[in-house]
Amino acid sequence: MEFYLKASLKTSADPAAGKEEIEKIMAEAEKTIFAKGAPEGEGAKIKSWSLGDKSIDVELTSGRYVRVHDAVMRLKKALAESIGKTHKIGIRGVEAETFTITVPSEHDLKNKKIPYVKSVEFTDGNLVLELEVSETEMRNQVPDRILTLIEDKLEKDEYGAKAEHWNLLWESEDREFHYTEDPTEDMLKQGWLKRGAGRGQWIHGSVTTRLFRVFEQIVVEEILNPLGYDEMIFPKLVMWDIWKHSGHAKGIYPEIYYVCPPKTRDPEYWEDVMDYYKVTHEVPVEMLKDKIGDPIGGMCYAQCPPSWGFFQGETIATESLPILIFDRSGTSHRYESGGIHGIERVDEFHRIELVWLGTKEQVVETTKLLHERYAHIFNDIMDLKWRKAWVTPWFMAQEGLAGIAADEVTGTTDYEAPLPYRGPTGEWLEFQNVSINGDKYPTGFNVKSQSGEKLWSGCSGVGLERWTAAFLAQHGLDPEKWPPEIKKRFGKMPKQVKFL
Ligand SMILES: Nc1ncnc2c1ncn2[C@@H]1O[C@H](COS(=O)(=O)NC(=O)[C@@H](N)CO)[C@@H](O)[C@H]1O
Ligand SMILES: [Zn+2]
């Protein structure tokens, strides 16, 4: 990997007068200003330099230490101090004439439209990127972000785009399944629910709603109350700024439902749209496009990110840690893959999101307690066949990254259940997860602790559609056949609407 920069340092006067000082600085640079912060001999190098009548022209190369754009700023500073004092020659600015980054790669880039990248050439095992950057971009680490972007792409290709990491942690004993139908088909037949007007959207009748609430109540009574979680209400319309801090802005675009505000509330502005509808009974979507503003963000996707707005920029008192909160105040929306998935994969879903925040020890301890409580629910109350696996952390997957986290503590545990109707080799359903997110969110949202110790956090998403899908797929739709605890909590079958 190589950085190359041909730059011209614009001077306020002919630099020839300072030739001696300039020569000295150039001669020593690789041992002094270009060496600081780099392992022995791995700093920036001067390929050539010369004096113009109002500039000092230089060619620099570097590896990943003391990169050429940092090196040229150090050179500018050293030169300005020296010839500025002795000859009153100022350095006006740095102009990058040629800036290239060369990265070894097996193949070309698919997307070549990268900000500040003029061209991408794939020649004999290398990607050669030609950048078009000013001093501002060089100071703002734009070349570094471009290199990171390329290396992430190459790494992801190495892992294989969707190479999800999966390591079995635990599996409950096998159970006999007396029911092997597709519960969604059965529920439709029995009128428990109906498809909504939207893609992957359902309208839940009294029975599935009751079942959601039974599962929710179990989470409240078996986990949230005993472990001391307090309920909060997290925003459900998420602004770009939140997703910038949470990292979602790196890779969430294919799956979010975008939200745009009207350009104005003035009814006159909308009169033509209303008239159009009243006459044609069609919504003039084309007309709407230029009457609504740019997307301000999207519908709730991961559910926990907006909670961080509550802690952002704050220092938390030791007595308040660990913070244990949960939200169940609204829906999450994802533009999921096409095709009909029944209720196990929908575009609009209902989740209880638990978030915990504290020192690393507190977060690890809290996570352990959670795993124990969940096991108790799935083994002793829901009588499920299930397993849990160590997987690519959800926040990496949602930033389009693959692999596993740096340390063995940070990461996501997926809880999965077999759906008998999919057959013995059918894919198991991820029905919830528990994650230790390391210091990602406290750092991302600049949350500090009174003790100064790094804050860690974790989160767990309980998907009510998923719990219901797993439970009904294994136990069927007849409450008489449900585990006693569920049957008791469910009570008498609620009355249902009779359609003729
Ligand atoms: N399309 C979907 N339909 C139904 N439930 C879903 C869908 N996507 C996610 N969920 C539920 O939400 C849970 C967590 O989603 S996640 O993306 O894996 N993880 C996160 O977003 C974390 N913030 C924890 O919620 C999943 O385990 C599942 O129970
Ligand atoms: Zn979360």
PDB file of C-alpha atoms in Angstrom, residues 77-211:
ATOM      1  CA  LYS A  77       5.129  23.987   9.419  1.00  0.00           C
ATOM      2  CA  ALA A  78       8.890  23.373   9.598  1.00  0.00           C
ATOM      3  CA  LEU A  79       9.594  25.465   6.480  1.00  0.00           C
ATOM      4  CA  ALA A  80       7.298  28.304   7.576  1.00  0.00           C
ATOM      5  CA  GLU A  81       9.022  28.498  10.971  1.00  0.00           C
ATOM      6  CA  SER A  82      12.461  28.513   9.412  1.00  0.00           C
ATOM      7  CA  ILE A  83      12.329  30.762   6.315  1.00  0.00           C
ATOM      8  CA  GLY A  84       9.511  32.760   7.873  1.00  0.00           C
ATOM      9  CA  LYS A  85      11.842  33.901  10.639  1.00  0.00           C
ATOM     10  CA  THR A  86      15.093  34.279   8.679  1.00  0.00           C
ATOM     11  CA  HIS A  87      13.756  35.711   5.417  1.00  0.00           C
ATOM     12  CA  LYS A  88      10.139  36.747   6.172  1.00  0.00           C
ATOM     13  CA  ILE A  89       8.976  34.297   3.498  1.00  0.00           C
ATOM     14  CA  GLY A  90       5.514  32.998   4.345  1.00  0.00           C
ATOM     15  CA  ILE A  91       3.917  29.810   3.080  1.00  0.00           C
ATOM     16  CA  ARG A  92       0.475  30.585   1.740  1.00  0.00           C
ATOM     17  CA  GLY A  93      -0.954  27.083   1.253  1.00  0.00           C
ATOM     18  CA  VAL A  94      -0.371  23.574  -0.007  1.00  0.00           C
ATOM     19  CA  GLU A  95      -1.617  22.535  -3.415  1.00  0.00           C
ATOM     20  CA  ALA A  96      -1.844  18.830  -4.188  1.00  0.00           C
ATOM     21  CA  GLU A  97      -1.058  18.442  -7.888  1.00  0.00           C
ATOM     22  CA  THR A  98      -1.037  14.643  -7.899  1.00  0.00           C
ATOM     23  CA  PHE A  99      -2.280  12.478  -5.042  1.00  0.00           C
ATOM     24  CA  THR A 100      -2.522   8.703  -5.522  1.00  0.00           C
ATOM     25  CA  ILE A 101      -3.224   5.779  -3.225  1.00  0.00           C
ATOM     26  CA  THR A 102      -2.089   2.348  -4.459  1.00  0.00           C
ATOM     27  CA  VAL A 103      -3.635  -0.714  -2.756  1.00  0.00           C
ATOM     28  CA  PRO A 104      -2.952  -4.353  -3.676  1.00  0.00           C
ATOM     29  CA  SER A 105      -6.196  -6.013  -4.752  1.00  0.00           C
ATOM     30  CA  GLU A 106      -7.380  -9.104  -6.606  1.00  0.00           C
ATOM     31  CA  HIS A 107     -10.012  -7.198  -8.553  1.00  0.00           C
ATOM     32  CA  ASP A 108     -11.390  -3.840  -9.560  1.00  0.00           C
ATOM     33  CA  LEU A 109     -13.868  -1.770  -7.511  1.00  0.00           C
ATOM     34  CA  LYS A 110     -17.557  -2.082  -8.415  1.00  0.00           C
ATOM     35  CA  ASN A 111     -18.472   1.441  -7.353  1.00  0.00           C
ATOM     36  CA  LYS A 112     -15.970   4.047  -8.580  1.00  0.00           C
ATOM     37  CA  LYS A 113     -18.064   7.071  -7.587  1.00  0.00           C
ATOM     38  CA  ILE A 114     -16.218   7.954  -4.393  1.00  0.00           C
ATOM     39  CA  PRO A 115     -16.033  11.571  -3.160  1.00  0.00           C
ATOM     40  CA  TYR A 116     -12.656  13.223  -3.970  1.00  0.00           C
ATOM     41  CA  VAL A 117     -11.590  10.239  -6.082  1.00  0.00           C
ATOM     42  CA  LYS A 118     -10.957  11.359  -9.675  1.00  0.00           C
ATOM     43  CA  SER A 119     -10.205   7.911 -11.091  1.00  0.00           C
ATOM     44  CA  VAL A 120      -9.751   4.268 -10.063  1.00  0.00           C
ATOM     45  CA  GLU A 121      -7.449   2.102 -12.210  1.00  0.00           C
ATOM     46  CA  PHE A 122      -7.050  -1.633 -11.636  1.00  0.00           C
ATOM     47  CA  THR A 123      -3.615  -2.530 -13.048  1.00  0.00           C
ATOM     48  CA  ASP A 124      -1.413  -5.612 -12.358  1.00  0.00           C
ATOM     49  CA  GLY A 125      -2.783  -6.516  -8.940  1.00  0.00           C
ATOM     50  CA  ASN A 126      -3.216  -2.982  -7.699  1.00  0.00           C
ATOM     51  CA  LEU A 127      -6.018  -0.487  -7.336  1.00  0.00           C
ATOM     52  CA  VAL A 128      -4.609   2.966  -8.109  1.00  0.00           C
ATOM     53  CA  LEU A 129      -6.856   5.772  -6.888  1.00  0.00           C
ATOM     54  CA  GLU A 130      -6.215   9.300  -8.135  1.00  0.00           C
ATOM     55  CA  LEU A 131      -7.509  11.813  -5.552  1.00  0.00           C
ATOM     56  CA  GLU A 132      -8.520  15.398  -6.118  1.00  0.00           C
ATOM     57  CA  VAL A 133      -8.072  17.030  -2.705  1.00  0.00           C
ATOM     58  CA  SER A 134      -7.333  20.498  -1.372  1.00  0.00           C
ATOM     59  CA  GLU A 135      -5.484  21.368   1.830  1.00  0.00           C
ATOM     60  CA  THR A 136      -8.813  21.199   3.711  1.00  0.00           C
ATOM     61  CA  GLU A 137      -9.485  17.576   2.770  1.00  0.00           C
ATOM     62  CA  MET A 138      -5.883  16.650   3.541  1.00  0.00           C
ATOM     63  CA  ARG A 139      -6.243  18.210   7.008  1.00  0.00           C
ATOM     64  CA  ASN A 140      -9.646  16.538   7.529  1.00  0.00           C
ATOM     65  CA  GLN A 141      -8.285  13.035   7.000  1.00  0.00           C
ATOM     66  CA  VAL A 142     -10.310  12.494   3.812  1.00  0.00           C
ATOM     67  CA  PRO A 143      -7.508  10.365   2.229  1.00  0.00           C
ATOM     68  CA  ASP A 144      -7.491   8.188   5.387  1.00  0.00           C
ATOM     69  CA  ARG A 145     -11.237   7.624   5.176  1.00  0.00           C
ATOM     70  CA  ILE A 146     -10.884   6.707   1.503  1.00  0.00           C
ATOM     71  CA  LEU A 147      -8.212   4.137   2.365  1.00  0.00           C
ATOM     72  CA  THR A 148     -10.382   2.720   5.185  1.00  0.00           C
ATOM     73  CA  LEU A 149     -13.330   2.513   2.807  1.00  0.00           C
ATOM     74  CA  ILE A 150     -11.264   0.566   0.252  1.00  0.00           C
ATOM     75  CA  GLU A 151      -9.764  -1.762   2.875  1.00  0.00           C
ATOM     76  CA  ASP A 152     -13.230  -2.469   4.367  1.00  0.00           C
ATOM     77  CA  LYS A 153     -14.502  -3.369   0.895  1.00  0.00           C
ATOM     78  CA  LEU A 154     -11.541  -5.658   0.224  1.00  0.00           C
ATOM     79  CA  GLU A 155     -11.894  -7.292   3.655  1.00  0.00           C
ATOM     80  CA  LYS A 156     -15.643  -7.814   3.192  1.00  0.00           C
ATOM     81  CA  ASP A 157     -15.009  -9.437  -0.213  1.00  0.00           C
ATOM     82  CA  GLU A 158     -12.475 -11.683   1.525  1.00  0.00           C
ATOM     83  CA  TYR A 159     -15.084 -12.742   4.117  1.00  0.00           C
ATOM     84  CA  GLY A 160     -17.675 -13.050   1.380  1.00  0.00           C
ATOM     85  CA  ALA A 161     -20.323 -10.347   1.558  1.00  0.00           C
ATOM     86  CA  LYS A 162     -22.775 -12.215   3.798  1.00  0.00           C
ATOM     87  CA  ALA A 163     -20.270 -14.484   5.496  1.00  0.00           C
ATOM     88  CA  GLU A 164     -22.074 -14.328   8.805  1.00  0.00           C
ATOM     89  CA  HIS A 165     -20.017 -15.688  11.649  1.00  0.00           C
ATOM     90  CA  TRP A 166     -21.782 -18.483  13.599  1.00  0.00           C
ATOM     91  CA  ASN A 167     -20.567 -20.541  16.590  1.00  0.00           C
ATOM     92  CA  LEU A 168     -22.970 -22.744  18.564  1.00  0.00           C
ATOM     93  CA  LEU A 169     -22.923 -21.890  22.291  1.00  0.00           C
ATOM     94  CA  TRP A 170     -25.723 -24.055  23.718  1.00  0.00           C
ATOM     95  CA  GLU A 171     -28.716 -26.137  22.549  1.00  0.00           C
ATOM     96  CA  SER A 172     -31.706 -27.403  24.558  1.00  0.00           C
ATOM     97  CA  GLU A 173     -32.627 -31.100  24.386  1.00  0.00           C
ATOM     98  CA  ASP A 174     -34.786 -32.266  21.530  1.00  0.00           C
ATOM     99  CA  ARG A 175     -38.559 -32.215  21.886  1.00  0.00           C
ATOM    100  CA  GLU A 176     -41.367 -34.083  20.124  1.00  0.00           C
ATOM    101  CA  PHE A 177     -43.291 -31.719  17.808  1.00  0.00           C
ATOM    102  CA  HIS A 178     -46.951 -32.732  17.508  1.00  0.00           C
ATOM    103  CA  TYR A 179     -47.684 -29.718  15.274  1.00  0.00           C
ATOM    104  CA  THR A 180     -45.931 -29.301  11.912  1.00  0.00           C
ATOM    105  CA  GLU A 181     -48.073 -26.765  10.055  1.00  0.00           C
ATOM    106  CA  ASP A 182     -47.053 -23.249   9.018  1.00  0.00           C
ATOM    107  CA  PRO A 183     -48.583 -21.212  11.851  1.00  0.00           C
ATOM    108  CA  THR A 184     -49.110 -18.142   9.661  1.00  0.00           C
ATOM    109  CA  GLU A 185     -51.223 -20.156   7.207  1.00  0.00           C
ATOM    110  CA  ASP A 186     -53.237 -21.563  10.120  1.00  0.00           C
ATOM    111  CA  MET A 187     -53.665 -18.145  11.727  1.00  0.00           C
ATOM    112  CA  LEU A 188     -54.940 -16.690   8.455  1.00  0.00           C
ATOM    113  CA  LYS A 189     -57.437 -19.567   8.146  1.00  0.00           C
ATOM    114  CA  GLN A 190     -58.634 -18.994  11.722  1.00  0.00           C
ATOM    115  CA  GLY A 191     -58.856 -15.242  11.190  1.00  0.00           C
ATOM    116  CA  TRP A 192     -56.353 -14.450  13.946  1.00  0.00           C
ATOM    117  CA  LEU A 193     -54.667 -11.874  11.762  1.00  0.00           C
ATOM    118  CA  LYS A 194     -54.812 -10.324   8.282  1.00  0.00           C
ATOM    119  CA  ARG A 195     -52.215  -8.943   5.906  1.00  0.00           C
ATOM    120  CA  GLY A 196     -51.965  -5.172   6.126  1.00  0.00           C
ATOM    121  CA  ALA A 197     -52.014  -2.921   3.074  1.00  0.00           C
ATOM    122  CA  GLY A 198     -48.260  -2.492   3.258  1.00  0.00           C
ATOM    123  CA  ARG A 199     -45.400  -4.755   2.243  1.00  0.00           C
ATOM    124  CA  GLY A 200     -44.595  -7.188   5.058  1.00  0.00           C
ATOM    125  CA  GLN A 201     -47.293  -5.630   7.237  1.00  0.00           C
ATOM    126  CA  TRP A 202     -49.912  -7.407   9.345  1.00  0.00           C
ATOM    127  CA  ILE A 203     -53.046  -6.432  11.237  1.00  0.00           C
ATOM    128  CA  HIS A 204     -53.165  -8.430  14.464  1.00  0.00           C
ATOM    129  CA  GLY A 205     -56.602  -9.488  15.724  1.00  0.00           C
ATOM    130  CA  SER A 206     -57.505 -10.073  19.367  1.00  0.00           C
ATOM    131  CA  VAL A 207     -55.811 -13.484  19.599  1.00  0.00           C
ATOM    132  CA  THR A 208     -52.286 -12.711  18.337  1.00  0.00           C
ATOM    133  CA  THR A 209     -52.411  -9.370  20.114  1.00  0.00           C
ATOM    134  CA  ARG A 210     -53.243 -11.213  23.330  1.00  0.00           C
ATOM    135  CA  LEU A 211     -50.360 -13.606  22.664  1.00  0.00           C
TER     136      LEU A 211
END
